[in-house]
CSV table of C-alpha atoms in Angstrom, one decimal:
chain,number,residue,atom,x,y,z
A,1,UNK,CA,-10.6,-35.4,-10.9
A,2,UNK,CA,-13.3,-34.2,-8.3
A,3,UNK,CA,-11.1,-34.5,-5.5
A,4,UNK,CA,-8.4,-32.6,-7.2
A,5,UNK,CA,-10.5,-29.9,-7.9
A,6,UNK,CA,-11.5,-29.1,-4.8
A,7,UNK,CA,-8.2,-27.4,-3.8
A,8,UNK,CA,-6.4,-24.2,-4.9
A,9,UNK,CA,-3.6,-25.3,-3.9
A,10,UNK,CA,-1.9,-28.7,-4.9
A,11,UNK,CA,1.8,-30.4,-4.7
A,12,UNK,CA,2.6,-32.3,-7.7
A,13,UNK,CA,5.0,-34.0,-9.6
A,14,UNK,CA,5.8,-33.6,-13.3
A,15,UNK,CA,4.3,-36.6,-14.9
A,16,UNK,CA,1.1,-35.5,-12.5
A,17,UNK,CA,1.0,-32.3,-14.6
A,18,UNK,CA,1.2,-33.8,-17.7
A,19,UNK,CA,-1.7,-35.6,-16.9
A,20,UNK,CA,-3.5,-32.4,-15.8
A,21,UNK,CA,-2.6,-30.8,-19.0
A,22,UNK,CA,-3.7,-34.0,-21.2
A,23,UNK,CA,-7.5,-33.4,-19.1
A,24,UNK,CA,-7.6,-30.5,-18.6
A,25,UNK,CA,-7.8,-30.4,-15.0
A,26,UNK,CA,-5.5,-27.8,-14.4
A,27,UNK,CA,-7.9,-25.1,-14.9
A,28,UNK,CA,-9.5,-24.6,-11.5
A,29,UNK,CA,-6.3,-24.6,-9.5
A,30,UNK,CA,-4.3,-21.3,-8.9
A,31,UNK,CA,-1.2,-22.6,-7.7
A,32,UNK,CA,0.8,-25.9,-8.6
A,33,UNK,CA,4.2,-26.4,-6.5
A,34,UNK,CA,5.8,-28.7,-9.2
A,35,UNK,CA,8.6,-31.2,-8.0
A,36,UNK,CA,11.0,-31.3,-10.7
A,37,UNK,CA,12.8,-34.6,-11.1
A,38,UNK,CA,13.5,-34.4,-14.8
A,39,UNK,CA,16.3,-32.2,-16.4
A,40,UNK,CA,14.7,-30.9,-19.5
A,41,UNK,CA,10.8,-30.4,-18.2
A,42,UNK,CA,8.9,-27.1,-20.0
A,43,UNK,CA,5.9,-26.2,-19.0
A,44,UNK,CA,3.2,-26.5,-21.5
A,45,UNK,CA,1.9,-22.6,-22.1
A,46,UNK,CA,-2.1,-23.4,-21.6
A,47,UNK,CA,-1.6,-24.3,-18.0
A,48,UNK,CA,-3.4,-20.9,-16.4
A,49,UNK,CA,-2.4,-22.0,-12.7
A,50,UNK,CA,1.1,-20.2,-11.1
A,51,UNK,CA,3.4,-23.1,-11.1
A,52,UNK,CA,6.2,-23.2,-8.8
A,53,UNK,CA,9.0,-25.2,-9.5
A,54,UNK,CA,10.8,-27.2,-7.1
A,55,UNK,CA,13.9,-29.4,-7.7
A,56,UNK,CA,14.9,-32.7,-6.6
A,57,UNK,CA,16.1,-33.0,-4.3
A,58,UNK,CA,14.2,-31.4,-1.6
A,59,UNK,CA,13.7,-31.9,2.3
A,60,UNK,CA,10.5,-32.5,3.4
A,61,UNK,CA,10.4,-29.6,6.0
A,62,UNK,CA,11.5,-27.0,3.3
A,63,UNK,CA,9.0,-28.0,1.0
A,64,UNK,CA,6.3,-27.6,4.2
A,65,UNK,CA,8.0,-24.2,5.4
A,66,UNK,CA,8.0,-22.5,1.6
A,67,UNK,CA,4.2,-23.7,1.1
A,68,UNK,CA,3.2,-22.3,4.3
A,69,UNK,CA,5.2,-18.9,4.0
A,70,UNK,CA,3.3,-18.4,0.6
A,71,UNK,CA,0.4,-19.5,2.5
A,72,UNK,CA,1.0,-16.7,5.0
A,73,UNK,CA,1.7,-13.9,2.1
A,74,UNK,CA,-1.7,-14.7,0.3
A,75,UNK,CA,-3.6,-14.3,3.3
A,76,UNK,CA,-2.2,-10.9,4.3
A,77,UNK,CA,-2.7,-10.0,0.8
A,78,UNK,CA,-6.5,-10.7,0.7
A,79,UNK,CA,-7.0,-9.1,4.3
A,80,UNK,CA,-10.5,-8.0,5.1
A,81,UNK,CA,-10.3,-4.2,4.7
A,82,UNK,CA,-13.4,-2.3,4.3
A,83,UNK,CA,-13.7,1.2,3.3
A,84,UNK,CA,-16.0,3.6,4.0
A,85,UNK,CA,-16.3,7.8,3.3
A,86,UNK,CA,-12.9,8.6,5.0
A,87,UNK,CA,-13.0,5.6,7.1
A,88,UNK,CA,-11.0,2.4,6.6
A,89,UNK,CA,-10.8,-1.2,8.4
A,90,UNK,CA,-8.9,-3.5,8.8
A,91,UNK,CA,-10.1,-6.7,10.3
A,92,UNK,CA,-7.2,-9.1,10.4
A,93,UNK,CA,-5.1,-6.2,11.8
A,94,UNK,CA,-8.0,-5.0,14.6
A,95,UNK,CA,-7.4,-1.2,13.5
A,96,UNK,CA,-10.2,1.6,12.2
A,97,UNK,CA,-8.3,4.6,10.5
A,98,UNK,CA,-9.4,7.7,9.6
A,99,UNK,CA,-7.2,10.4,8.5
A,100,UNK,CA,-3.8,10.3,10.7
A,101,UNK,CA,-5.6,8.6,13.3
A,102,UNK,CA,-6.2,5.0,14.1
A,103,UNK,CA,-7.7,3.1,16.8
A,104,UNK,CA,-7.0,-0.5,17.4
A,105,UNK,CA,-9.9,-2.6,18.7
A,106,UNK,CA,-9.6,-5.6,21.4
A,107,UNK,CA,-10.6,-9.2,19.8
A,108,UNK,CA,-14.0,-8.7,21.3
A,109,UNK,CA,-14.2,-5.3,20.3
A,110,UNK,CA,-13.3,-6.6,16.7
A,111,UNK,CA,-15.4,-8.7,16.3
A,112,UNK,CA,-18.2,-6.8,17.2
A,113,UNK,CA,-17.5,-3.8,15.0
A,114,UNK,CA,-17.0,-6.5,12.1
A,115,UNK,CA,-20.6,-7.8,12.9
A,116,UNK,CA,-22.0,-4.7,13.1
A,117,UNK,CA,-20.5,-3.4,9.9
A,118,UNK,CA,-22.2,-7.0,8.3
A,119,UNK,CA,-25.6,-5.9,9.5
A,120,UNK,CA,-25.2,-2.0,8.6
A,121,UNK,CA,-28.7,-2.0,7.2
A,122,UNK,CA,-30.5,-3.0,10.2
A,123,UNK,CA,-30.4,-3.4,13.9
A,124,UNK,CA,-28.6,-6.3,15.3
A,125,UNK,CA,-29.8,-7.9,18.7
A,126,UNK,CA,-28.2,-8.3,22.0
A,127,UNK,CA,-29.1,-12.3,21.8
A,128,UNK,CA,-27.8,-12.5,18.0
A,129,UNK,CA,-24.7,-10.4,19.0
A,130,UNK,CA,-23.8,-12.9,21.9
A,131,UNK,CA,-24.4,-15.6,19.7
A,132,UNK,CA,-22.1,-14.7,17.1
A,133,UNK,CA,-19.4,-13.6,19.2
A,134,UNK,CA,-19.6,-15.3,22.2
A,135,UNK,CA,-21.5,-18.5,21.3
A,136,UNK,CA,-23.7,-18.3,24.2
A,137,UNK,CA,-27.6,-18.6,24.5
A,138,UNK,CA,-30.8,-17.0,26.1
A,139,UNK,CA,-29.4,-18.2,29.6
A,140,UNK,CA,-26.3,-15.7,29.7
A,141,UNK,CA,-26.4,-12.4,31.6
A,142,UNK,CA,-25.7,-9.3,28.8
A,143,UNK,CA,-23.2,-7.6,31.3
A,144,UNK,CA,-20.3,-8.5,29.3
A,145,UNK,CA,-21.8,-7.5,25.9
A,146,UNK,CA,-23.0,-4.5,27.7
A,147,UNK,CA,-19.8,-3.7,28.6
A,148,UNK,CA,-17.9,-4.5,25.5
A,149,UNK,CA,-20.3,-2.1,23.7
A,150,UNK,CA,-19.6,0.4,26.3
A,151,UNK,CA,-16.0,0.3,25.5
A,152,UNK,CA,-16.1,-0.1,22.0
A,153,UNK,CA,-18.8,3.2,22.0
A,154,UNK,CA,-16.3,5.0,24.4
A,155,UNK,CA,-12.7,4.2,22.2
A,156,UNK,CA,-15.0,5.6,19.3
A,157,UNK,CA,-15.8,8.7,20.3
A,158,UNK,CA,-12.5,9.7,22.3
A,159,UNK,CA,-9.9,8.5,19.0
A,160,UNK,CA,-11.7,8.9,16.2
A,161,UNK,CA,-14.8,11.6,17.2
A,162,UNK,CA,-17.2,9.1,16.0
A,163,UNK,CA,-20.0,10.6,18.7
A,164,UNK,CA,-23.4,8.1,18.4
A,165,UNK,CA,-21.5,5.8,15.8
A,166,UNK,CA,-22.8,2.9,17.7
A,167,UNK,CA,-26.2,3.6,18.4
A,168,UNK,CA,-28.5,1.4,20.8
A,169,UNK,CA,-32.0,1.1,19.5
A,170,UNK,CA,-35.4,-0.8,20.6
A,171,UNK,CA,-34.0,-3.3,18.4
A,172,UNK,CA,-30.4,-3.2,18.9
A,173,UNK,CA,-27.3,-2.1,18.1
A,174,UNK,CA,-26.6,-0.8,15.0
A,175,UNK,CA,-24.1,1.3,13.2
A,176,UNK,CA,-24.8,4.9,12.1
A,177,UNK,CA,-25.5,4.3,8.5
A,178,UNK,CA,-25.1,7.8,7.2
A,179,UNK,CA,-21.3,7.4,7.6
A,180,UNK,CA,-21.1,3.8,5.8
């Protein structure tokens, strides 16, 4: 029961369900791809999860490629976009909009903006920035944040007029919270 808990996702077989229905352990899964073998199988009406049902018989490889397509879709449907006054971002898609106008970030760029917009309340540090992003420790030069920042400040300001968005403090960089 434990271990079948633990996933959202689970491939099952019709007596399997039955058994889930009988204990109830159907509850905490959202989605059940069902592999029907039986001709007259109905789905008992308490089950809360979205069941899926698949026939018999099936190919292996169809069976991966229709899991992972829904996969796919459910990830691009919960993806990371944060709104704020007339501002919007998306992470997964690297792009700030405002308006009619975007600006798409470069992975590093992204991430940084993303871990800037985590820490909006408060300065973030050069060494906690290159952690994060890069992985890297006390021993690594700050050039290439330095630069990163540059760019990032630079793409702000030209696309979108966000002048002093990114501000660097004693502390920090940190975002201008009066716009978030």
């Amino acid at each position: 029961q434990k271990i079948l808990l633990s996933y959202p996702t689970i491939i099952a077989d019709t007596s399997a369900l039955k058994l889930m229905e009988k204990n109830s352990y159907h509850k905490d899964i959202q989605k059940i791809y069902l592999i029907n073998n039986s001709k007259n199988f109905e789905i008992d009406k308490k089950v809360e999860s979205e069941i899926i049902l698949i026939d018999m018989p099936i190919h292996i490889n169809d069976l991966f490629e229709r899991v992972a397509n829904d996969v796919v879709q459910e990830f691009n449907q919960n993806r990371r976009i944060v709104n704020f006054q007339d501002y919007n971002y998306d992470f997964n898609a690297r792009l700030l909009f405002h308006k009619n106008k975007s600006l798409r970030f470069t992975e590093k760029e992204n991430e940084i903006f993303a871990c800037l917009l985590n820490y909006n309340d408060k300065p973030i540090s050069k060494k906690k920035l290159l952690m994060d992003i890069w992985k890297y420790d006390d021993q690594i030069d700050t050039h290439t944040l330095e630069t990163h920042i540059y760019s990032l400040r630079k793409k702000l300001e030209s696309k979108l007029g966000l002048k002093n968005f990114l501000k660097h403090l004693d502390k920090g960089y940190q975002l201008d919270t009066s716009l978030l």
